[in-house]
Coordinates of C-alpha atoms and ligand atoms in Angstrom, one line a residue:
Chain A
M28 CA 0.0 0.0 0.0
A29 CA 1.1 3.6 -0.7
Q30 CA -0.3 6.9 0.3
V31 CA -1.7 9.6 -2.0
T32 CA -2.7 13.1 -1.0
L33 CA -5.0 15.0 -3.2
T34 CA -7.6 17.8 -3.1
V35 CA -11.1 16.8 -4.2
N36 CA -13.8 19.4 -4.6
G37 CA -11.8 21.8 -2.4
K38 CA -11.1 19.3 0.4
Q39 CA -7.8 17.6 1.0
H40 CA -7.6 13.8 1.5
T41 CA -4.8 11.4 2.3
V42 CA -5.8 7.9 1.2
E43 CA -4.1 4.5 1.3
V44 CA -4.2 2.9 -2.2
E45 CA -2.6 0.0 -4.1
G46 CA -0.4 0.7 -7.1
R47 CA -3.2 -0.5 -9.4
T48 CA -6.0 1.6 -7.8
L49 CA -7.5 3.7 -10.5
L50 CA -8.5 7.3 -9.7
V51 CA -12.1 6.5 -10.4
E52 CA -11.9 3.7 -7.8
L53 CA -10.4 6.1 -5.2
L54 CA -13.2 8.6 -5.8
R55 CA -16.1 6.1 -5.7
E56 CA -14.9 3.4 -3.2
K57 CA -12.6 5.3 -0.8
L58 CA -14.3 8.8 -0.8
G59 CA -17.9 7.6 -1.6
L60 CA -18.2 10.1 -4.5
T61 CA -20.3 7.8 -6.7
G62 CA -21.4 10.6 -9.0
T63 CA -18.4 9.7 -11.3
H64 CA -19.5 6.6 -13.2
I65 CA -17.7 3.7 -14.9
G66 CA -19.3 2.8 -18.2
C67 CA -16.7 0.8 -20.0
D68 CA -13.4 -1.0 -19.7
T69 CA -11.8 0.5 -22.8
S70 CA -11.3 4.2 -22.0
Q71 CA -13.9 5.1 -24.6
C72 CA -17.2 6.1 -23.0
G73 CA -16.3 9.2 -20.9
A74 CA -18.8 8.4 -18.1
C75 CA -15.8 8.8 -15.7
V76 CA -14.6 12.2 -16.8
V77 CA -13.4 14.5 -14.0
H78 CA -11.2 17.6 -14.0
I79 CA -7.6 17.2 -12.9
D80 CA -6.0 20.7 -12.4
G81 CA -8.8 22.1 -14.6
M82 CA -8.5 19.7 -17.5
S83 CA -11.0 17.0 -18.4
V84 CA -9.5 13.5 -18.0
K85 CA -10.9 10.0 -17.9
S86 CA -10.5 9.0 -14.3
C87 CA -10.7 5.3 -15.3
T88 CA -7.5 5.7 -17.3
Q89 CA -5.3 7.3 -14.6
L90 CA -3.8 5.7 -11.5
A91 CA -4.7 7.2 -8.2
L92 CA -1.0 7.6 -7.4
Q93 CA -0.5 9.7 -10.5
A94 CA -2.9 12.2 -9.0
D95 CA -0.7 12.8 -5.9
G96 CA -0.8 16.6 -5.2
A97 CA -3.5 17.2 -7.8
N98 CA -6.6 19.3 -7.6
I99 CA -9.6 17.2 -8.6
L100 CA -13.1 18.4 -9.4
T101 CA -15.9 15.9 -9.7
I102 CA -19.6 16.3 -10.5
E103 CA -20.4 16.6 -6.8
G104 CA -18.2 19.7 -6.6
L105 CA -20.0 21.7 -9.3
A106 CA -23.1 23.0 -7.5
E107 CA -22.7 25.7 -4.8
A108 CA -22.8 24.8 -1.1
D109 CA -26.4 26.0 -0.8
G110 CA -27.4 23.6 -3.6
T111 CA -27.6 26.2 -6.4
L112 CA -26.8 24.3 -9.6
H113 CA -23.9 25.2 -11.9
P114 CA -25.2 26.9 -15.1
M115 CA -24.2 23.7 -17.1
Q116 CA -26.3 21.5 -14.8
E117 CA -29.2 24.0 -14.9
M118 CA -29.1 24.0 -18.7
F119 CA -29.0 20.2 -18.9
R120 CA -32.2 20.3 -16.8
E121 CA -33.8 23.1 -18.8
H122 CA -33.1 21.4 -22.2
H123 CA -33.9 17.9 -21.1
A124 CA -30.3 16.8 -21.9
L125 CA -30.5 13.6 -20.0
Q126 CA -32.7 10.5 -20.0
C127 CA -31.3 7.6 -17.9
G128 CA -28.6 10.0 -16.6
F129 CA -25.7 7.4 -16.7
C130 CA -23.5 9.4 -19.1
T131 CA -24.5 12.8 -17.6
P132 CA -21.8 13.3 -15.0
G133 CA -19.1 12.8 -17.6
M134 CA -21.0 14.8 -20.2
V135 CA -21.3 17.7 -17.8
M136 CA -17.7 17.7 -16.8
T137 CA -16.5 17.5 -20.4
A138 CA -18.9 20.3 -21.3
V139 CA -17.7 22.6 -18.5
D140 CA -14.1 22.2 -19.6
L141 CA -15.1 22.7 -23.3
V142 CA -16.9 25.9 -22.6
Q143 CA -14.2 27.2 -20.2
S144 CA -11.5 26.6 -22.8
H145 CA -13.4 28.4 -25.6
P146 CA -14.4 31.9 -24.3
E147 CA -14.5 33.1 -27.9
G148 CA -17.6 31.0 -28.5
L149 CA -18.5 27.5 -29.8
S150 CA -20.2 26.5 -33.0
E151 CA -22.6 23.5 -33.0
K152 CA -19.9 21.5 -34.9
E153 CA -17.3 22.3 -32.3
I154 CA -19.6 21.3 -29.5
R155 CA -20.3 18.0 -31.2
E156 CA -16.6 17.4 -31.8
G157 CA -15.8 18.3 -28.2
L158 CA -18.2 15.5 -27.1
E159 CA -16.5 12.8 -29.2
G160 CA -15.1 11.1 -26.1
N161 CA -18.5 10.8 -24.4
L162 CA -21.0 8.3 -25.4
C163 CA -24.7 8.5 -24.7
R164 CA -27.1 5.7 -25.4
C165 CA -30.3 7.6 -24.8
T166 CA -30.6 11.2 -25.9
G167 CA -29.2 11.2 -29.4
Y168 CA -27.0 14.0 -28.2
H169 CA -29.2 16.7 -29.7
N170 CA -30.4 18.2 -26.4
I171 CA -27.0 17.9 -24.9
V172 CA -25.6 20.1 -27.6
K173 CA -28.4 22.6 -27.1
A174 CA -27.7 22.6 -23.3
I175 CA -24.1 23.3 -23.8
A176 CA -24.7 26.1 -26.3
A177 CA -27.2 27.7 -23.8
A178 CA -24.7 27.4 -20.9
H179 CA -21.9 29.1 -22.8
P180 CA -23.1 32.7 -22.4
L181 CA -24.2 32.0 -18.8
M182 CA -20.9 30.6 -17.7
H183 CA -18.9 33.4 -19.4
A184 CA -21.2 36.1 -17.9
Q185 CA -20.7 34.6 -14.5
A186 CA -16.9 34.5 -15.0
A187 CA -16.9 38.1 -16.0
E188 CA -18.7 39.2 -12.8
Chain B
M21 CA -5.6 -5.5 -13.1
Y22 CA -2.7 -7.2 -11.4
D23 CA -1.0 -5.1 -8.7
F24 CA 2.4 -3.6 -9.0
A25 CA 4.7 -1.2 -7.2
Y26 CA 4.6 2.4 -8.4
Q27 CA 7.6 4.8 -8.5
K28 CA 8.0 8.3 -9.7
P29 CA 11.7 9.1 -10.0
G30 CA 12.9 12.7 -10.0
S31 CA 15.8 12.2 -12.4
L32 CA 16.3 10.5 -15.8
A33 CA 19.3 8.5 -14.4
D34 CA 17.1 7.1 -11.6
A35 CA 14.3 6.2 -14.0
V36 CA 16.8 4.4 -16.3
S37 CA 18.4 2.5 -13.4
V38 CA 15.0 1.2 -12.1
L39 CA 13.9 0.2 -15.6
S40 CA 17.3 -1.4 -16.6
G41 CA 17.7 -3.2 -13.3
D42 CA 14.4 -5.0 -13.6
M43 CA 13.2 -6.7 -16.8
E44 CA 9.6 -6.6 -15.5
A45 CA 9.5 -2.9 -14.8
K46 CA 7.7 -0.7 -17.3
A47 CA 7.5 3.0 -18.0
L48 CA 4.3 5.0 -17.7
A49 CA 3.7 8.2 -19.7
G50 CA 0.1 9.4 -20.2
G51 CA -1.2 5.9 -19.6
Q52 CA -3.8 6.2 -22.4
T53 CA -2.5 2.9 -24.0
F54 CA -0.7 1.3 -21.0
I55 CA -3.6 1.5 -18.5
P56 CA -6.1 -0.1 -20.8
V57 CA -3.5 -2.8 -21.5
L58 CA -3.1 -3.3 -17.8
K59 CA -6.9 -3.5 -17.3
Q60 CA -7.0 -6.3 -19.8
R61 CA -4.2 -8.1 -17.9
L62 CA -2.2 -8.2 -21.1
N63 CA 0.9 -7.1 -19.2
K64 CA 2.1 -7.8 -15.6
P65 CA 4.8 -5.3 -14.6
S66 CA 6.6 -5.6 -11.3
T67 CA 7.1 -1.9 -11.1
V68 CA 5.5 1.0 -13.0
V69 CA 7.9 3.9 -13.4
D70 CA 6.0 7.2 -13.9
L71 CA 8.0 9.5 -16.2
A72 CA 6.0 12.6 -15.2
G73 CA 8.7 13.8 -12.8
L74 CA 11.6 14.0 -15.3
G75 CA 10.8 17.4 -16.9
L76 CA 10.5 15.9 -20.3
S77 CA 7.8 18.1 -21.8
G78 CA 8.0 21.2 -23.9
I79 CA 8.3 22.4 -27.5
T80 CA 11.2 24.5 -28.8
V81 CA 12.2 25.7 -32.3
S82 CA 15.8 26.1 -33.3
G83 CA 16.7 26.9 -36.9
D84 CA 14.9 24.4 -39.1
V85 CA 14.1 21.8 -36.4
I86 CA 11.3 21.6 -33.9
T87 CA 12.1 19.6 -30.7
I88 CA 9.3 18.1 -28.8
G89 CA 9.8 16.6 -25.3
A90 CA 8.7 13.0 -25.0
M91 CA 6.1 13.8 -22.3
T92 CA 4.5 16.6 -24.3
R93 CA 0.8 15.9 -24.5
H94 CA -1.3 15.7 -27.7
A95 CA -3.4 18.7 -26.7
D96 CA -0.3 20.9 -26.3
I97 CA 1.0 19.8 -29.7
A98 CA -2.4 20.5 -31.3
S99 CA -2.5 24.0 -29.9
N100 CA 1.1 25.1 -30.1
A101 CA 1.6 28.2 -32.3
D102 CA 5.0 27.2 -33.6
I103 CA 3.8 23.8 -34.7
K104 CA 0.7 25.2 -36.2
A105 CA 2.7 27.6 -38.3
K106 CA 5.7 25.4 -39.2
I107 CA 4.3 21.8 -39.3
P108 CA 0.5 22.3 -39.7
G109 CA 0.2 18.6 -40.6
L110 CA 1.4 17.6 -37.2
A111 CA -0.8 20.0 -35.2
H112 CA -3.8 18.8 -37.2
Q113 CA -2.7 15.2 -36.6
A114 CA -2.5 15.7 -32.9
S115 CA -6.0 17.3 -32.8
L116 CA -7.4 14.1 -34.4
I117 CA -6.0 11.7 -31.8
G118 CA -8.7 10.1 -29.7
D119 CA -10.8 12.7 -27.9
E120 CA -10.0 15.8 -25.8
A121 CA -9.7 13.8 -22.5
V122 CA -7.3 11.4 -24.2
R123 CA -5.3 14.3 -25.7
H124 CA -5.0 15.9 -22.2
R125 CA -3.0 12.9 -21.0
G126 CA -1.5 11.0 -24.0
T127 CA 2.1 11.9 -25.0
M128 CA 4.1 11.8 -28.2
G129 CA 6.9 9.7 -26.6
G130 CA 4.3 7.2 -25.4
S131 CA 2.7 6.8 -28.8
L132 CA 6.0 6.4 -30.6
A133 CA 7.4 3.9 -28.1
N134 CA 4.2 1.9 -28.4
N135 CA 4.2 1.9 -32.2
D136 CA 0.7 0.7 -32.6
P137 CA 0.2 -0.1 -36.3
A138 CA -2.9 2.2 -36.3
A139 CA -1.3 5.1 -34.3
C140 CA -1.0 8.5 -35.9
Y141 CA 2.4 10.0 -34.9
P142 CA 4.6 7.2 -36.4
S143 CA 3.6 8.5 -39.8
A144 CA 4.7 12.1 -39.0
L145 CA 8.0 11.0 -37.6
L146 CA 8.7 8.9 -40.7
A147 CA 7.5 11.3 -43.3
L148 CA 9.4 14.2 -41.7
G149 CA 12.5 12.1 -41.3
G150 CA 12.8 13.0 -37.6
T151 CA 15.1 11.7 -35.0
I152 CA 14.4 10.1 -31.6
K153 CA 16.6 11.1 -28.7
T154 CA 16.8 8.6 -25.8
D155 CA 18.7 8.6 -22.5
R156 CA 21.7 7.0 -24.4
R157 CA 21.6 7.7 -28.2
T158 CA 19.8 9.1 -31.2
I159 CA 17.8 7.0 -33.6
A160 CA 16.7 8.0 -37.1
A161 CA 13.1 7.5 -37.9
D162 CA 14.0 5.1 -40.7
D163 CA 15.6 2.8 -38.2
F164 CA 13.2 3.3 -35.3
F165 CA 10.1 1.4 -36.4
Q166 CA 10.6 -2.3 -36.7
G167 CA 7.2 -3.8 -37.3
M168 CA 4.0 -3.5 -35.3
F169 CA 4.4 -2.7 -31.6
T170 CA 8.2 -3.1 -32.1
T171 CA 10.8 -0.4 -32.1
A172 CA 14.6 -0.1 -31.9
L173 CA 14.3 0.8 -28.1
D174 CA 16.2 -1.5 -25.7
Q175 CA 14.7 -2.7 -22.4
G176 CA 14.7 0.3 -20.1
E177 CA 15.6 2.8 -22.8
I178 CA 13.6 6.0 -22.4
I179 CA 12.7 8.4 -25.2
T180 CA 13.6 11.9 -24.0
S181 CA 12.7 14.1 -27.1
I182 CA 11.9 14.0 -30.7
D183 CA 13.5 16.3 -33.4
L184 CA 11.4 17.1 -36.4
P185 CA 12.8 18.9 -39.4
I186 CA 10.5 21.7 -40.6
P187 CA 9.2 21.0 -44.1
E188 CA 8.0 23.5 -46.8
K189 CA 4.6 21.9 -46.7
S190 CA 2.9 19.2 -44.7
A191 CA -0.5 17.5 -44.2
Y192 CA -2.1 14.6 -42.5
E193 CA -5.3 12.9 -43.6
K194 CA -6.9 10.1 -41.7
F195 CA -9.7 7.7 -42.5
R196 CA -10.6 6.8 -39.0
N197 CA -12.5 4.0 -37.3
P198 CA -15.5 5.9 -35.9
A199 CA -15.6 3.9 -32.7
S200 CA -11.9 3.8 -31.6
R201 CA -10.9 6.9 -33.7
Y202 CA -7.6 5.2 -34.6
A203 CA -6.5 5.3 -38.2
I204 CA -7.8 2.7 -40.7
V205 CA -5.5 4.4 -43.1
G206 CA -3.6 7.6 -42.2
V207 CA -1.2 9.4 -44.6
F208 CA 1.3 12.1 -43.6
V209 CA 3.0 13.9 -46.5
A210 CA 5.9 16.3 -46.1
K211 CA 7.5 18.3 -48.9
F212 CA 11.2 19.4 -48.5
A213 CA 13.4 21.3 -50.9
S214 CA 15.2 17.9 -51.2
G215 CA 12.1 15.9 -52.1
V216 CA 8.8 14.5 -50.8
R217 CA 8.4 11.9 -48.1
L218 CA 5.0 10.2 -47.6
A219 CA 4.3 7.7 -44.8
I220 CA 1.3 5.5 -44.3
T221 CA -0.1 4.2 -41.0
G222 CA -3.0 1.9 -40.1
A223 CA -2.8 -0.1 -43.2
S224 CA 0.2 -2.5 -43.1
Q225 CA 0.8 -5.6 -41.0
G226 CA 4.3 -4.4 -40.7
G227 CA 3.2 -1.0 -39.2
V228 CA 4.0 2.4 -40.6
F229 CA 5.8 2.5 -44.0
R230 CA 7.0 4.9 -46.6
H231 CA 5.3 4.7 -50.0
T232 CA 8.4 5.2 -52.2
E233 CA 6.6 5.0 -55.5
M234 CA 4.4 7.9 -54.5
E235 CA 7.3 9.8 -53.1
K236 CA 9.1 9.6 -56.4
A237 CA 6.1 10.8 -58.4
L238 CA 5.4 13.6 -55.9
S239 CA 9.0 14.8 -55.8
A240 CA 8.7 15.4 -59.6
N241 CA 5.2 17.0 -59.4
F242 CA 3.7 17.8 -56.1
A243 CA 0.0 17.4 -57.1
P244 CA -2.7 14.8 -56.4
D245 CA -2.8 13.9 -60.1
A246 CA 0.8 12.8 -59.9
I247 CA -0.2 9.8 -57.9
A248 CA -3.6 9.2 -59.4
G249 CA -2.4 6.1 -61.4
I250 CA -0.4 4.4 -58.6
V251 CA -2.0 1.2 -57.5
T252 CA -0.9 -0.2 -54.1
P253 CA -1.0 -4.0 -53.9
A254 CA -3.1 -5.5 -51.0
D255 CA -0.4 -8.0 -50.1
G256 CA 0.8 -7.5 -46.5
L257 CA -2.0 -5.1 -45.7
N258 CA -4.3 -5.5 -42.6
G259 CA -7.7 -7.1 -43.2
D260 CA -10.1 -7.0 -40.2
I261 CA -13.8 -6.4 -39.4
H262 CA -13.3 -2.7 -40.1
A263 CA -11.8 -2.9 -43.6
S264 CA -10.4 -5.7 -45.9
A265 CA -6.8 -5.5 -47.2
E266 CA -8.2 -4.6 -50.6
Y267 CA -10.2 -1.8 -49.2
R268 CA -7.2 -0.5 -47.3
A269 CA -5.2 -0.7 -50.5
H270 CA -7.8 1.4 -52.3
L271 CA -8.0 3.9 -49.4
I272 CA -4.2 4.4 -49.5
G273 CA -4.6 6.0 -53.0
V274 CA -7.6 8.1 -52.0
I275 CA -6.3 9.4 -48.7
S276 CA -2.8 10.1 -50.1
K277 CA -4.4 12.3 -52.8
R278 CA -6.4 14.1 -50.2
A279 CA -3.3 14.7 -48.1
V280 CA -1.4 16.1 -51.1
A281 CA -4.3 18.3 -52.1
K282 CA -4.4 19.6 -48.5
A283 CA -0.6 20.3 -48.4
A284 CA -0.2 21.7 -51.9
Ligands
LIG4 C1 -10.2 6.2 -26.6 C2 -8.8 6.3 -27.2 C3 -8.6 6.7 -28.5 C4 -7.3 6.8 -29.0 N1 -7.2 7.2 -30.3 C5 -6.0 7.3 -30.9 C6 -5.8 7.8 -32.2 O1 -6.8 8.1 -32.9 N2 -4.6 7.8 -32.7 C7 -3.5 7.5 -32.0 O2 -2.3 7.6 -32.5 N3 -3.6 7.1 -30.7 C8 -4.8 7.0 -30.2 N4 -4.9 6.6 -28.8 C9 -3.7 6.3 -28.1 C10 -3.1 7.5 -27.4 O3 -2.6 8.4 -28.4 C11 -2.0 7.2 -26.4 O4 -1.9 8.4 -25.7 C12 -0.7 6.8 -27.0 O5 -0.7 5.8 -27.9 C13 0.3 6.4 -25.8 O6 0.8 7.5 -25.2 P1 0.8 7.6 -23.6 O7 1.6 8.8 -23.3 O8 -0.6 7.5 -23.1 O9 1.7 6.3 -23.2 P2 1.5 5.1 -22.2 O10 0.2 4.5 -22.4 O11 1.8 5.6 -20.8 O12 2.7 4.2 -22.6 C14 2.6 3.4 -23.8 C15 3.8 2.5 -24.0 O13 5.0 3.3 -24.2 C16 6.0 3.2 -23.2 N5 6.6 4.5 -23.0 C17 5.8 5.6 -22.8 N6 6.6 6.7 -22.8 C18 7.9 6.3 -23.0 C19 9.2 6.9 -23.2 N7 9.3 8.3 -23.1 N8 10.2 6.2 -23.5 C20 10.1 4.8 -23.6 N9 8.9 4.1 -23.5 C21 7.8 4.9 -23.2 C22 5.3 2.6 -22.0 O14 6.1 1.8 -21.3 C23 4.2 1.8 -22.7 O15 4.6 0.5 -23.1 C24 -6.2 6.5 -28.2 C25 -6.3 6.1 -26.9 C26 -7.6 6.0 -26.4 C27 -7.8 5.6 -24.9
LIG5 S1 -15.4 4.4 -17.8 FE1 -13.8 5.8 -18.3 S2 -14.0 6.0 -20.4 FE2 -15.5 4.5 -19.9
LIG6 S1 -28.8 9.8 -20.8 FE1 -28.7 7.6 -20.8 S2 -26.7 7.3 -21.5 FE2 -26.9 9.4 -21.8

C-alpha cells in the first residue's frame, strides 16, 4: 500500500491505495463520491470524466497515485454549497439533456471544460466534436448540444462578474 | 488489473536505473494505452515507473528543427503556435487523436514507443525524417520502427525528445475508425526542398511504412494527379472487421491524394 494526498472538490484527503488503484476507484470506493460513473473498460465512453488541475480527464485511465498533489473536481463539486446548480447543470435540466442519466456526470464535466477553454464561443460543430469522447445511449446528443450552447453565455457572464 | 509497485523518479538517471535493473519494470507516460492494456491483464509489470517527474515536456524551435519533449501531450502539440505555423500537418494530426480527454493525458513519446500499427504519430516522424533522442543515443526515424508494436528501443531505454525537421509543406489525412478513432488508413505527407516523403499508418501488418513510388512521383510533381495512377497492392496489408486488405489498398490511394491536395 502507498499513500496519496490530493484535493477533491476543495477538500484535502490522504488515502491508502494500491499501485493498481484507479483514480475512479479512489473517488467512488474510498471517498464515496459515486457521481463519477464507470461505463466501459476500454477508455472510450467518458462516463468517468473529472477535471484534474482544470482539465477533463478519464479517471478510469489514470492511476490514483498519478494524482498525488493534484486538484480534482468531480460532478459533486460543481453546484454551490447551498445547492444552487452550476449553469451547465441548470441548462442540462432546462433542455432535457438527459434521460437515464448514466452518461450525464461525464458529459457535464467534459462540457464545462469545453466551454471554459473556448471563451470566444463554440459552434454547434465544435460542441459535437468536443463530445467525441463521451457516449450517450439515450438522448441522441441533440439536447446535450443545445444545453451546452445555452450554458456558454451564462458561464462566461458569470466568470466576467 | 494485477497489482504492481509504483515509482515516480525525479531524475532520468534514476528512472533508467530502475527500468534497466528489472526486466519486468515498465515506463508509464500518459497511460492512455498502457492503463487499458493493464486492465485487460495483457501485461504484468513488477514496477510501473512514472516518467512525469523528469521534466521531459516542452516544445522548442531552433533553426529548421522543432524539438518536442517525450512527455509533451497531444493537446499541447495540437494548440502550439509554432507547430501550427511550421508543421501544420502535425498540429492537425494531434488534434485528431482520440478525444479531448485522451489528448489531455497522452504523450508523443508514449505513442512512438508503443508503435501501434494504427497510431498517428509514427507517420509524422517517418514522413518528416525525424530523430528520436533517448537517454543513451539518437535513432533516425527510418531505423526506429521495426514492425507493429516493435521499435529499436532496448529494455529500459527512455525516449527523451523528438527532433522534427521543418518541411516546406505538410499535411495529415486520416480515414478513421469511428468507434476507436484510430486510423484505418492515415497518410502524412511532407515536402522538403530535397524531395517529398510520404508515410502510411494503419494499413500495413508491418506497421508504418514509406510509399516510395508515391514519393518519387510527388518529388517530380507535387500534385494529387501525380499519384492518381499508382496502385498499391493488397499483399501484406491488414484485413479485419473494419476494412479488408483490398479496401485499405484502395484507401491508401484516395487518402494520399487528399493529403497532397491539402498540403499543396
Ligand atoms: C479512446 C482512445 C482513443 C485513441 N485514439 C488514438 C488515435 O486516434 N490515434 C493514436 O495515434 N492514438 C490513439 N490513442 C492512443 C493515445 O494516443 C495514447 O496516448 C498513446 O498511444 C500512448 O501515449 P501515452 O503517453 O498515453 O503512453 P502510455 O500509455 O503511458 O505508454 C505506452 C507505452 O509506451 C511506453 N513509453 C511511454 N513513454 C515512453 C518513453 N518516453 N520512452 C520509452 N517508452 C515509453 C510505455 O512503457 C508503454 O509501453 C487512443 C487512446 C484512447 C484511450
Ligand atoms: S469508464 Fe472511463 S472511459 Fe468509460
Ligand atoms: S442519458 Fe442515458 S446514456 Fe446518456
